[in-house]
Coordinates of C-alpha atoms in Angstrom, one line a residue:
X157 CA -11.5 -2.9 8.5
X158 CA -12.9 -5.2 11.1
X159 CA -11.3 -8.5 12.4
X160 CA -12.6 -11.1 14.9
X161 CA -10.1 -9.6 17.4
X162 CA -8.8 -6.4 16.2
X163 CA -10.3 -3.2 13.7
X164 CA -8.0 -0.9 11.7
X165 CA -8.9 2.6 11.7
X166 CA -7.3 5.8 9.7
X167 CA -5.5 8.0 11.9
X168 CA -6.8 11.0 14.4
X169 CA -5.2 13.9 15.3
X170 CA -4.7 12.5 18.6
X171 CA -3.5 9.1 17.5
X172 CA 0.1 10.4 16.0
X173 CA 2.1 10.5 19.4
X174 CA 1.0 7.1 20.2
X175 CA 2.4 5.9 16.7
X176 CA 5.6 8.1 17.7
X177 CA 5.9 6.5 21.0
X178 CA 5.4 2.5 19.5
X179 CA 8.1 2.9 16.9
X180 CA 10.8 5.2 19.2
X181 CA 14.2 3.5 19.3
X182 CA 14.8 1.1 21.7
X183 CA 11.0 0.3 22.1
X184 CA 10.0 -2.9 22.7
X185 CA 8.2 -3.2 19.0
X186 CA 11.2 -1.5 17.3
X187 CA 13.7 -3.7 18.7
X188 CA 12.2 -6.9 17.2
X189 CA 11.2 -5.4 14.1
X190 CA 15.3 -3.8 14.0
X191 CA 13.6 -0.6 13.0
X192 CA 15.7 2.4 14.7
X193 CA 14.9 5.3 12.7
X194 CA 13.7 8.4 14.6
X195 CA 10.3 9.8 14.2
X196 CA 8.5 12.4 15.9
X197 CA 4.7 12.6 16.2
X198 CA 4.5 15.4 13.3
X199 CA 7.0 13.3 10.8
X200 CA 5.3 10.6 11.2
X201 CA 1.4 12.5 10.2
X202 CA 3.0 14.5 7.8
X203 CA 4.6 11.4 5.9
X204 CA 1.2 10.1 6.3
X205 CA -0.9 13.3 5.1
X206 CA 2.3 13.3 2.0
X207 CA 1.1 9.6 0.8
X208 CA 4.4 8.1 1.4
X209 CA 3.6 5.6 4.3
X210 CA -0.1 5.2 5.0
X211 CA -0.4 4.3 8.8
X212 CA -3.7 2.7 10.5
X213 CA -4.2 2.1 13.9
X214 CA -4.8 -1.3 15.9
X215 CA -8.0 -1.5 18.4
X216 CA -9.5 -3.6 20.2
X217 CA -12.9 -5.3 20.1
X218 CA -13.2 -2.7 23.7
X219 CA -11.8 0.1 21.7
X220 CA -8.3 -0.1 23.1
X221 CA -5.6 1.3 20.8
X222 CA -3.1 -1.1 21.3
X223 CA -1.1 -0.6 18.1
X224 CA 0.0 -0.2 14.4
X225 CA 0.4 -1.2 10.7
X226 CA 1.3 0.5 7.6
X227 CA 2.0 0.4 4.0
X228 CA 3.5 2.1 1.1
X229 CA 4.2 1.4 -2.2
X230 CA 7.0 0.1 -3.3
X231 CA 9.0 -1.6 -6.8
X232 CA 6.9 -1.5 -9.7
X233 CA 2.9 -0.7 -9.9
X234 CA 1.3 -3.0 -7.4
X235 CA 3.5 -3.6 -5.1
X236 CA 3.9 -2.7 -1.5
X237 CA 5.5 -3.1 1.5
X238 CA 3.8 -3.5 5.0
X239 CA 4.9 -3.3 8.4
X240 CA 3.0 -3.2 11.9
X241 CA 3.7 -3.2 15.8
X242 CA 1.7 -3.9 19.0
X243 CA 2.9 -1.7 21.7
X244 CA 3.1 -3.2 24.8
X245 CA 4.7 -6.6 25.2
X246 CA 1.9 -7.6 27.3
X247 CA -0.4 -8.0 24.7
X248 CA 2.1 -10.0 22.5
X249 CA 1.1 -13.3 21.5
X250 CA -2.8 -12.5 21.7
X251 CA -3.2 -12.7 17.6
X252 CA -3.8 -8.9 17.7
X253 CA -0.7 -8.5 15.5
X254 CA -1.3 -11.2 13.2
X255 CA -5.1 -10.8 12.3
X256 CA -4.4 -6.7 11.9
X257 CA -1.4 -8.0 9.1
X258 CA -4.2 -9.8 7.5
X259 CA -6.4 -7.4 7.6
X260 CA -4.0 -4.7 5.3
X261 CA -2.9 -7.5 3.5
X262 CA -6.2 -8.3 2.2
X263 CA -7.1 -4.8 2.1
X264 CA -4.3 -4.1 -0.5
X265 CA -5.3 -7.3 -2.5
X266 CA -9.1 -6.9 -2.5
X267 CA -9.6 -3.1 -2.6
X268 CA -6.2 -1.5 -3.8
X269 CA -5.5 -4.5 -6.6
X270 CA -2.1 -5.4 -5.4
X271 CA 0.2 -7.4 -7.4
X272 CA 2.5 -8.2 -4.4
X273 CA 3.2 -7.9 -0.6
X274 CA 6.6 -7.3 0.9
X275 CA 7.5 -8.0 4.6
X276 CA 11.0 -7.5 6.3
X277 CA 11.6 -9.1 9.5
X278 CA 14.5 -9.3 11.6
X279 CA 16.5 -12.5 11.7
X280 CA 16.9 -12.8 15.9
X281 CA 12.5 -12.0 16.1
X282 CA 11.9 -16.1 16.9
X283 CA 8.1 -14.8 17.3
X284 CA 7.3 -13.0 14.0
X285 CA 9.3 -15.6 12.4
X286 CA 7.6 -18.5 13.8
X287 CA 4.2 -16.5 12.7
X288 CA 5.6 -16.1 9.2
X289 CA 6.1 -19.9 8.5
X290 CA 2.6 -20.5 9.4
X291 CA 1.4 -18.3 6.5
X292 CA 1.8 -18.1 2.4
X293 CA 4.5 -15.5 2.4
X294 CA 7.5 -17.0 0.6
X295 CA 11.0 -16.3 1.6
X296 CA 12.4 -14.6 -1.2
X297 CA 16.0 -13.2 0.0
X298 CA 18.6 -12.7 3.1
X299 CA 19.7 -9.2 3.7
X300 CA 23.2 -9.7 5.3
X301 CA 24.1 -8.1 8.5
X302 CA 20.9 -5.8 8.1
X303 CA 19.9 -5.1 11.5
X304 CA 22.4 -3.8 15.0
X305 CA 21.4 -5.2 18.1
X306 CA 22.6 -5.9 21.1
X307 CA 26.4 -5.0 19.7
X308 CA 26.0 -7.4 16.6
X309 CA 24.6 -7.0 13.2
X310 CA 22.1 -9.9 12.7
X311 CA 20.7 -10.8 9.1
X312 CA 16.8 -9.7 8.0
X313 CA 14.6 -11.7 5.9
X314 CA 12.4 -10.8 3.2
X315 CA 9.0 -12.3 2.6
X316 CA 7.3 -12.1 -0.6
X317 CA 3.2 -13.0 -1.6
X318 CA 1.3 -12.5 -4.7
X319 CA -2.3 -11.9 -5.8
X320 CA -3.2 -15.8 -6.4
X321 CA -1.3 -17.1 -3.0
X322 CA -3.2 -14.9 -1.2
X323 CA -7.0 -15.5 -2.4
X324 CA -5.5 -19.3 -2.1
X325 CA -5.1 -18.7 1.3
X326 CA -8.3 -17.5 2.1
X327 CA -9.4 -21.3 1.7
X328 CA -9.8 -21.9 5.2
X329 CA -7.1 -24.9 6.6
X330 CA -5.1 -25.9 9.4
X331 CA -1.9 -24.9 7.4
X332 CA -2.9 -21.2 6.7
X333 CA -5.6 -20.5 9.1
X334 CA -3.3 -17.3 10.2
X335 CA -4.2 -15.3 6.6
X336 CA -8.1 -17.6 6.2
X337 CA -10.0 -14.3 7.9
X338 CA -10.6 -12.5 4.3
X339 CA -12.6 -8.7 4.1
X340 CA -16.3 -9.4 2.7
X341 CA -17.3 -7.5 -0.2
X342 CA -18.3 -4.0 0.0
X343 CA -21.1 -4.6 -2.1
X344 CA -22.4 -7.8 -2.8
X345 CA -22.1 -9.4 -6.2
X346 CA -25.8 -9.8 -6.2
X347 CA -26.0 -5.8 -6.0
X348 CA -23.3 -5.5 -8.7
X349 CA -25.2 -8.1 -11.3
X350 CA -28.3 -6.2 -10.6
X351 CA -26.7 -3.0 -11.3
X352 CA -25.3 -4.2 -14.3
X353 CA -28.9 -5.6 -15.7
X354 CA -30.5 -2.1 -15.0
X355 CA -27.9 -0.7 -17.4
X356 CA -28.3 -3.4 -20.1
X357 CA -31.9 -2.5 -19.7
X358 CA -31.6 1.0 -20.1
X359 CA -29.5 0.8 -23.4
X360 CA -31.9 -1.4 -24.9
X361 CA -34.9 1.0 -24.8
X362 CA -35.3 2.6 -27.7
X363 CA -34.8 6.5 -27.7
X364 CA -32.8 6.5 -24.6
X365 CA -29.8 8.9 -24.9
X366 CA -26.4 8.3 -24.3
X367 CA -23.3 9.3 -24.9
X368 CA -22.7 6.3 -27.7
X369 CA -25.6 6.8 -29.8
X370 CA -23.6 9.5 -32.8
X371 CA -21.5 6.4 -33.2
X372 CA -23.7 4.0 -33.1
X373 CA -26.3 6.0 -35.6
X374 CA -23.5 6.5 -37.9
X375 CA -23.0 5.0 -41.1
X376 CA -19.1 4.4 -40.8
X377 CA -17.0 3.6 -43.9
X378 CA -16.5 -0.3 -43.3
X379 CA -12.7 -1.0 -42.1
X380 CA -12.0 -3.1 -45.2
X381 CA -13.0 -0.3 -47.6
X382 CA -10.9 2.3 -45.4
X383 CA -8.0 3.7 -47.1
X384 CA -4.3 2.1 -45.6
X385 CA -2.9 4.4 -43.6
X386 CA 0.9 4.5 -45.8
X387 CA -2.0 5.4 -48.8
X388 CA -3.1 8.6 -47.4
X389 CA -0.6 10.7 -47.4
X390 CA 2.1 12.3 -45.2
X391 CA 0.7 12.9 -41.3
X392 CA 2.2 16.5 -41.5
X393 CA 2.1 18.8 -43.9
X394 CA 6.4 20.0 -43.7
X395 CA 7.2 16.1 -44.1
X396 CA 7.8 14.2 -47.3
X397 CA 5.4 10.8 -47.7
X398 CA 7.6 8.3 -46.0
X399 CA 9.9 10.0 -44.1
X400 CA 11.4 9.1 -40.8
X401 CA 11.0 11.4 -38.4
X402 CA 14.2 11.7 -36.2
X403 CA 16.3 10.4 -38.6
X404 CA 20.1 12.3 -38.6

């Protein structure tokens, strides 16, 4: 997935550590995003090579792995929740982070069919915050006293966006110019219509052979003439017509 600042890119075998090293406790990126849980380089790839969190790595235009973002699913079918982290605190502020959020978030709408995008942020992270407003996400909930820092517990807030606000977003403004980057097709819809004239084609020549033409050779009994379904008999042979199966 390619930005105008940043790419994503799967995981090597020598990227893990890094990841390990961005997310450690009391790292700059895990201390605004209130995440202290403790992973080691080999957790973390084999949560990744499990399919529980999906991890993909932050580079710049020079190549430069600066950073992180994931996702895993989460709620009901099509929903999932994303996270991300630029490691050093000197290449905050750049965009970097933003555009590489886009670029999963649009990734998860456009080639996974998302339903909805979840983002947890910490309440004291002015930064990610400030970024947040500037986009479609919708704050959906508080989560009291979520995150410890600094001897305090401090509040979290979740941010919510579905399908149709995002591919509203991709309308290019200066409200939501933060999510307006947008992945282009993999294949162009020209190359799709074309694909789909070539079959049309196909089944209209006579003789050609496909899978659909014993059924649509046959002669079938018209659906009006069929005989009802409570007319024909039990639908196993040990049960009475009419029976309810189950019944005490």
């Amino acid at each position: 997935m390619q930005g105008r600042l940043v790419t994503l890119e799967w995981p090597g075998d020598d990227d893990w550590a890094a990841i390990a090293s961005w997310l450690r406790p009391g790292s700059p990126a895990a201390v605004l995003s209130g995440d202290w849980e403790l992973l080691g380089a080999a957790e973390i790839e084999q949560a990744n090579r499990s399919g529980r969190v999906h991890n993909l790595v932050i580079r710049t235009k020079d190549g430069e792995r600066i950073g992180a973002v994931s996702y895993q699913r989460s709620g009901r079918i099509g929903g999932y929740t994303v996270g991300g982290a630029i490691g050093s605190p000197d290449l905050w502020r750049r965009g970097y982070g933003a555009e590489a959020v886009v670029l999963l978030v649009d990734y998860l709408f456009h080639q996974l069919d998302a339903h909805r995008v979840q983002v947890t942020t910490a309440g004291y992270n002015k930064g990610i915050i400030r970024l947040m407003t500037k986009t479609p996400f919708v704050v959906e909930g508080i989560l009291r006293d979520h995150c410890y820092l600094d001897g305090q517990y401090h509040d979290a807030i979740v941010w919510g966006l579905l399908r149709d606000e995002h591919y509203a977003s991709l309308k290019p403004s200066d409200d939501n110019r933060v999510l307006a980057v947008g992945l282009d097709d993999f294949i162009p819809e020209a190359d799709k219509s074309q694909a789909r004239a070539v079959l049309a084609e196909h089944l209209a020549t006579a003789g050609r052979r496909t899978a659909l033409t014993a059924y649509l050779d046959h002669d079938a009994t018209p659906l009006h003439n069929a005989e009802p379904l409570h007319e024909a008999g039990p639908l196993h042979e040990d049960e009475p017509a009419g029976a309810e199966r189950g019944a005490a």
